[in-house]
Amino acid sequence: MEQYPQLQSVKISQLYLDTTYCDPAHAFPPQQEVIQTAVSIATKAVFANPDTLIVCGTYTIGKERLFTAIADALDCKVCVRREKKHILDCLEDSHIDKLLTLKWKEARVHVLPMGQLNYQNLYDHLNQFRPTYNHLLAFEPTGWTHSKKTLALTNLKPRINDLNGITLYGIPYSEHSSYTELKQFVRFIRPEQILPTVNNGSAESRHKMQLLFKSWLSKDGSGDTRQTALNNWLSRT
């Protein structure tokens, strides 16, 4: 974003900011690093057991970068349900179009609704494709899976670890900007006013975010010090 010519030397009076993750607890890793980690996990799993089926959870839209990266690495098709394909067709993305199929047995990567990523549903899904596949590796990609215990992607552990052939990872992937990215962008843009668009329903929440914005835009060099104190205060409230 900072490389866009349109944003160079331009004054922004009002910035409408997606504040979904405007909380220091949501300083999850950059999206590309998360994708690379998931690709690494998937390729290692298939190398260790070629009879591994990959499942990626999605919402109505989003997560395309993740499941296409895995499919590219494994040189395979991606199967989605018909209603999902109708939505993806609207993107008019030729690369995605080439990967997609509606036939489950043609693809090693299956895309399922996020709400279906639990042990029983995944176990039932795997059973439909035995004996071709005897292991299912699933990814639940959402920023809400991030925690202080998994600040480093190297510490990522599966939520379900090879239980009757099912392995499920929650990975901190989101289409929304992380706390760190929001802070970096605001410091780059330096708008005159920031209007939070998410989690702004209460005066207390809006006040906390405005305190964060003020600390990010500090010009006297004390912003990071005040930020630490503010983060400590926010974690107690």
CSV table of C-alpha atoms in Angstrom, one decimal:
chain,number,residue,atom,x,y,z
A,1,MET,CA,0.0,0.0,0.0
A,2,GLU,CA,2.8,2.4,0.9
A,3,GLN,CA,4.2,1.9,-2.6
A,4,TYR,CA,1.1,3.2,-4.4
A,5,PRO,CA,2.0,6.4,-6.3
A,6,GLN,CA,-1.5,7.8,-5.5
A,7,LEU,CA,-0.6,7.8,-1.8
A,8,GLN,CA,2.7,9.6,-2.1
A,9,SER,CA,2.8,13.1,-0.8
A,10,VAL,CA,-1.0,13.3,-0.5
A,11,LYS,CA,-2.9,14.8,2.4
A,12,ILE,CA,-5.7,12.7,3.9
A,13,SER,CA,-8.3,14.6,5.8
A,14,GLN,CA,-10.5,11.6,6.9
A,15,LEU,CA,-9.5,7.9,7.0
A,16,TYR,CA,-12.2,5.3,7.3
A,17,LEU,CA,-10.3,2.5,9.0
A,18,ASP,CA,-11.3,-1.2,9.1
A,19,THR,CA,-10.7,-1.6,12.8
A,20,THR,CA,-11.7,-5.3,13.0
A,21,TYR,CA,-8.3,-6.1,14.7
A,22,CYS,CA,-7.6,-2.8,16.3
A,23,ASP,CA,-6.3,-4.3,19.5
A,24,PRO,CA,-2.7,-5.1,20.4
A,25,ALA,CA,-3.7,-8.7,21.0
A,26,HIS,CA,-4.2,-9.1,17.2
A,27,ALA,CA,-0.6,-8.4,16.1
A,28,PHE,CA,-0.6,-11.6,14.0
A,29,PRO,CA,2.1,-12.2,11.3
A,30,PRO,CA,1.9,-10.8,7.7
A,31,GLN,CA,-0.5,-12.7,5.4
A,32,GLN,CA,2.2,-13.9,3.0
A,33,GLU,CA,4.2,-15.5,5.9
A,34,VAL,CA,1.0,-17.3,7.0
A,35,ILE,CA,0.4,-18.5,3.5
A,36,GLN,CA,4.0,-19.8,3.2
A,37,THR,CA,3.6,-21.6,6.5
A,38,ALA,CA,0.4,-23.3,5.4
A,39,VAL,CA,2.0,-24.3,2.1
A,40,SER,CA,5.0,-25.8,3.9
A,41,ILE,CA,2.7,-27.8,6.3
A,42,ALA,CA,0.6,-29.0,3.3
A,43,THR,CA,3.6,-30.0,1.1
A,44,LYS,CA,5.3,-31.8,4.0
A,45,ALA,CA,2.2,-33.7,4.8
A,46,VAL,CA,1.6,-34.9,1.2
A,47,PHE,CA,5.3,-35.8,0.9
A,48,ALA,CA,5.1,-37.9,4.1
A,49,ASN,CA,1.8,-39.4,3.0
A,50,PRO,CA,0.7,-39.1,-0.6
A,51,ASP,CA,-2.8,-40.2,0.4
A,52,THR,CA,-3.5,-36.9,2.2
A,53,LEU,CA,-6.5,-34.7,1.3
A,54,ILE,CA,-6.3,-31.0,2.0
A,55,VAL,CA,-9.3,-28.9,3.2
A,56,CYS,CA,-9.3,-25.2,3.4
A,57,GLY,CA,-12.2,-23.3,5.2
A,58,THR,CA,-13.7,-20.2,3.8
A,59,TYR,CA,-16.5,-17.7,4.3
A,60,THR,CA,-18.7,-16.5,1.5
A,61,ILE,CA,-15.7,-14.6,0.1
A,62,GLY,CA,-12.0,-14.6,1.0
A,63,LYS,CA,-9.1,-17.1,1.6
A,64,GLU,CA,-8.5,-17.4,-2.1
A,65,ARG,CA,-4.8,-16.6,-1.8
A,66,LEU,CA,-4.4,-19.4,0.7
A,67,PHE,CA,-6.1,-22.3,-1.1
A,68,THR,CA,-4.7,-21.3,-4.5
A,69,ALA,CA,-1.1,-21.1,-3.1
A,70,ILE,CA,-1.5,-24.6,-1.7
A,71,ALA,CA,-2.9,-25.9,-4.9
A,72,ASP,CA,-0.1,-24.3,-6.9
A,73,ALA,CA,2.5,-25.9,-4.6
A,74,LEU,CA,0.9,-29.3,-4.9
A,75,ASP,CA,0.1,-28.9,-8.7
A,76,CYS,CA,-3.5,-29.9,-8.2
A,77,LYS,CA,-7.1,-28.8,-8.7
A,78,VAL,CA,-9.4,-27.1,-6.1
A,79,CYS,CA,-12.9,-28.3,-5.6
A,80,VAL,CA,-15.6,-26.0,-4.5
A,81,ARG,CA,-19.4,-26.2,-4.2
A,82,ARG,CA,-21.5,-24.8,-7.0
A,83,GLU,CA,-22.7,-21.8,-5.0
A,84,LYS,CA,-19.1,-21.0,-4.1
A,85,LYS,CA,-18.0,-21.2,-7.7
A,86,HIS,CA,-20.7,-18.7,-8.7
A,87,ILE,CA,-19.1,-16.2,-6.3
A,88,LEU,CA,-15.5,-16.9,-7.3
A,89,ASP,CA,-16.5,-16.5,-11.0
A,90,CYS,CA,-17.4,-12.9,-10.2
A,91,LEU,CA,-13.7,-12.2,-9.4
A,92,GLU,CA,-12.9,-12.9,-13.1
A,93,ASP,CA,-9.5,-14.2,-12.1
A,94,SER,CA,-8.1,-16.5,-14.8
A,95,HIS,CA,-5.7,-18.2,-12.4
A,96,ILE,CA,-8.5,-19.2,-10.0
A,97,ASP,CA,-10.7,-20.2,-12.9
A,98,LYS,CA,-8.0,-22.7,-14.1
A,99,LEU,CA,-7.7,-24.3,-10.7
A,100,LEU,CA,-11.4,-24.8,-9.9
A,101,THR,CA,-13.5,-27.9,-10.4
A,102,LEU,CA,-16.9,-29.0,-9.2
A,103,LYS,CA,-15.9,-32.7,-9.1
A,104,TRP,CA,-14.5,-33.6,-5.7
A,105,LYS,CA,-12.5,-36.6,-6.9
A,106,GLU,CA,-10.6,-34.4,-9.4
A,107,ALA,CA,-9.1,-32.3,-6.7
A,108,ARG,CA,-6.7,-32.8,-3.8
A,109,VAL,CA,-7.7,-29.4,-2.2
A,110,HIS,CA,-11.3,-29.1,-1.1
A,111,VAL,CA,-12.9,-25.8,0.0
A,112,LEU,CA,-15.5,-26.1,2.7
A,113,PRO,CA,-17.5,-23.5,4.7
A,114,MET,CA,-15.6,-22.4,7.9
A,115,GLY,CA,-18.5,-23.6,10.1
A,116,GLN,CA,-18.0,-27.2,9.0
A,117,LEU,CA,-14.4,-27.4,10.2
A,118,ASN,CA,-14.9,-29.7,13.2
A,119,TYR,CA,-13.8,-33.3,13.8
A,120,GLN,CA,-17.0,-35.0,12.9
A,121,ASN,CA,-17.7,-33.1,9.7
A,122,LEU,CA,-14.1,-33.6,8.6
A,123,TYR,CA,-14.1,-37.3,9.4
A,124,ASP,CA,-17.3,-37.7,7.4
A,125,HIS,CA,-15.9,-35.8,4.5
A,126,LEU,CA,-12.7,-38.0,4.5
A,127,ASN,CA,-14.8,-41.1,4.5
A,128,GLN,CA,-16.4,-40.1,1.2
A,129,PHE,CA,-13.0,-40.4,-0.5
A,130,ARG,CA,-11.5,-43.5,1.0
A,131,PRO,CA,-9.5,-45.4,0.0
A,132,THR,CA,-8.0,-42.8,-2.3
A,133,TYR,CA,-7.2,-40.7,0.8
A,134,ASN,CA,-6.6,-42.0,4.3
A,135,HIS,CA,-5.6,-38.7,6.0
A,136,LEU,CA,-7.2,-35.2,5.9
A,137,LEU,CA,-5.3,-32.1,6.7
A,138,ALA,CA,-7.5,-29.0,7.3
A,139,PHE,CA,-6.8,-25.3,7.7
A,140,GLU,CA,-9.1,-22.9,9.5
A,141,PRO,CA,-7.7,-19.5,8.3
A,142,THR,CA,-8.9,-16.7,10.5
A,143,GLY,CA,-7.2,-13.9,12.5
A,144,TRP,CA,-9.3,-15.0,15.6
A,145,THR,CA,-7.1,-18.1,15.9
A,146,HIS,CA,-4.1,-15.9,16.9
A,147,SER,CA,-3.0,-15.9,20.5
A,148,LYS,CA,0.0,-14.8,22.5
A,149,LYS,CA,1.0,-18.4,22.7
A,150,THR,CA,1.5,-18.6,18.9
A,151,LEU,CA,3.3,-15.3,18.2
A,152,ALA,CA,5.8,-17.1,16.0
A,153,LEU,CA,4.4,-19.3,13.2
A,154,THR,CA,7.1,-21.8,14.1
A,155,ASN,CA,5.1,-22.4,17.3
A,156,LEU,CA,1.9,-23.3,15.4
A,157,LYS,CA,0.4,-26.5,16.7
A,158,PRO,CA,-2.7,-28.4,15.3
A,159,ARG,CA,-5.9,-28.2,17.2
A,160,ILE,CA,-6.7,-31.8,16.2
A,161,ASN,CA,-3.6,-33.9,15.7
A,162,ASP,CA,-4.1,-37.0,13.5
A,163,LEU,CA,-7.2,-38.2,15.3
A,164,ASN,CA,-8.5,-41.1,13.2
A,165,GLY,CA,-6.8,-39.5,10.2
A,166,ILE,CA,-7.9,-35.9,10.8
A,167,THR,CA,-5.5,-33.0,11.5
A,168,LEU,CA,-6.8,-29.5,11.8
A,169,TYR,CA,-4.7,-26.3,12.1
A,170,GLY,CA,-6.0,-22.9,13.0
A,171,ILE,CA,-3.9,-20.3,11.2
A,172,PRO,CA,-3.9,-16.6,11.8
A,173,TYR,CA,-4.8,-15.6,8.2
A,174,SER,CA,-7.2,-12.8,7.5
A,175,GLU,CA,-8.2,-10.4,4.7
A,176,HIS,CA,-8.4,-7.7,7.4
A,177,SER,CA,-5.3,-5.8,8.4
A,178,SER,CA,-3.7,-6.9,11.6
A,179,TYR,CA,-3.1,-4.5,14.5
A,180,THR,CA,0.6,-4.1,13.4
A,181,GLU,CA,-0.5,-3.3,9.8
A,182,LEU,CA,-3.1,-0.8,10.9
A,183,LYS,CA,-0.5,1.0,13.0
A,184,GLN,CA,2.0,1.1,10.2
A,185,PHE,CA,-0.5,2.3,7.7
A,186,VAL,CA,-1.8,5.1,9.9
A,187,ARG,CA,1.7,6.3,10.6
A,188,PHE,CA,2.4,6.4,6.9
A,189,ILE,CA,-0.9,8.2,5.9
A,190,ARG,CA,-1.0,10.5,8.9
A,191,PRO,CA,-4.7,11.5,8.4
A,192,GLU,CA,-6.2,14.5,10.1
A,193,GLN,CA,-9.1,12.3,11.4
A,194,ILE,CA,-9.6,8.5,11.8
A,195,LEU,CA,-13.1,7.1,11.7
A,196,PRO,CA,-13.2,3.5,12.9
A,197,THR,CA,-15.7,1.4,11.0
A,198,VAL,CA,-15.8,-1.8,13.2
A,199,ASN,CA,-16.3,-2.3,17.0
A,200,ASN,CA,-17.4,1.3,17.3
A,201,GLY,CA,-20.8,0.7,18.9
A,202,SER,CA,-19.9,2.0,22.4
A,203,ALA,CA,-18.3,5.2,23.6
A,204,GLU,CA,-15.8,3.2,25.6
A,205,SER,CA,-14.6,1.2,22.5
A,206,ARG,CA,-14.4,4.4,20.4
A,207,HIS,CA,-12.4,6.1,23.2
A,208,LYS,CA,-9.9,3.3,23.4
A,209,MET,CA,-9.3,3.3,19.7
A,210,GLN,CA,-8.9,7.1,19.6
A,211,LEU,CA,-6.2,6.7,22.3
A,212,LEU,CA,-4.4,4.2,20.1
A,213,PHE,CA,-4.7,6.5,17.1
A,214,LYS,CA,-3.2,9.4,19.1
A,215,SER,CA,-0.3,7.3,20.2
A,216,TRP,CA,0.4,6.1,16.7
A,217,LEU,CA,0.5,9.7,15.4
A,218,SER,CA,2.7,11.0,18.1
A,219,LYS,CA,5.5,13.2,16.7
A,220,ASP,CA,7.6,13.8,19.8
A,221,GLY,CA,9.2,10.3,19.8
A,222,SER,CA,7.3,9.2,22.9
A,223,GLY,CA,4.6,7.3,21.0
A,224,ASP,CA,6.2,3.8,21.4
A,225,THR,CA,6.7,4.4,25.2
A,226,ARG,CA,3.1,5.6,25.6
A,227,GLN,CA,2.0,2.7,23.4
A,228,THR,CA,3.5,0.2,25.8
A,229,ALA,CA,1.7,1.8,28.7
A,230,LEU,CA,-1.5,2.0,26.8
A,231,ASN,CA,-1.3,-1.6,25.7
A,232,ASN,CA,-0.9,-2.7,29.3
A,233,TRP,CA,-3.9,-0.6,30.3
A,234,LEU,CA,-6.1,-2.0,27.5
A,235,SER,CA,-5.2,-5.5,28.5
A,236,ARG,CA,-6.6,-4.9,32.0
A,237,THR,CA,-9.9,-3.3,30.8
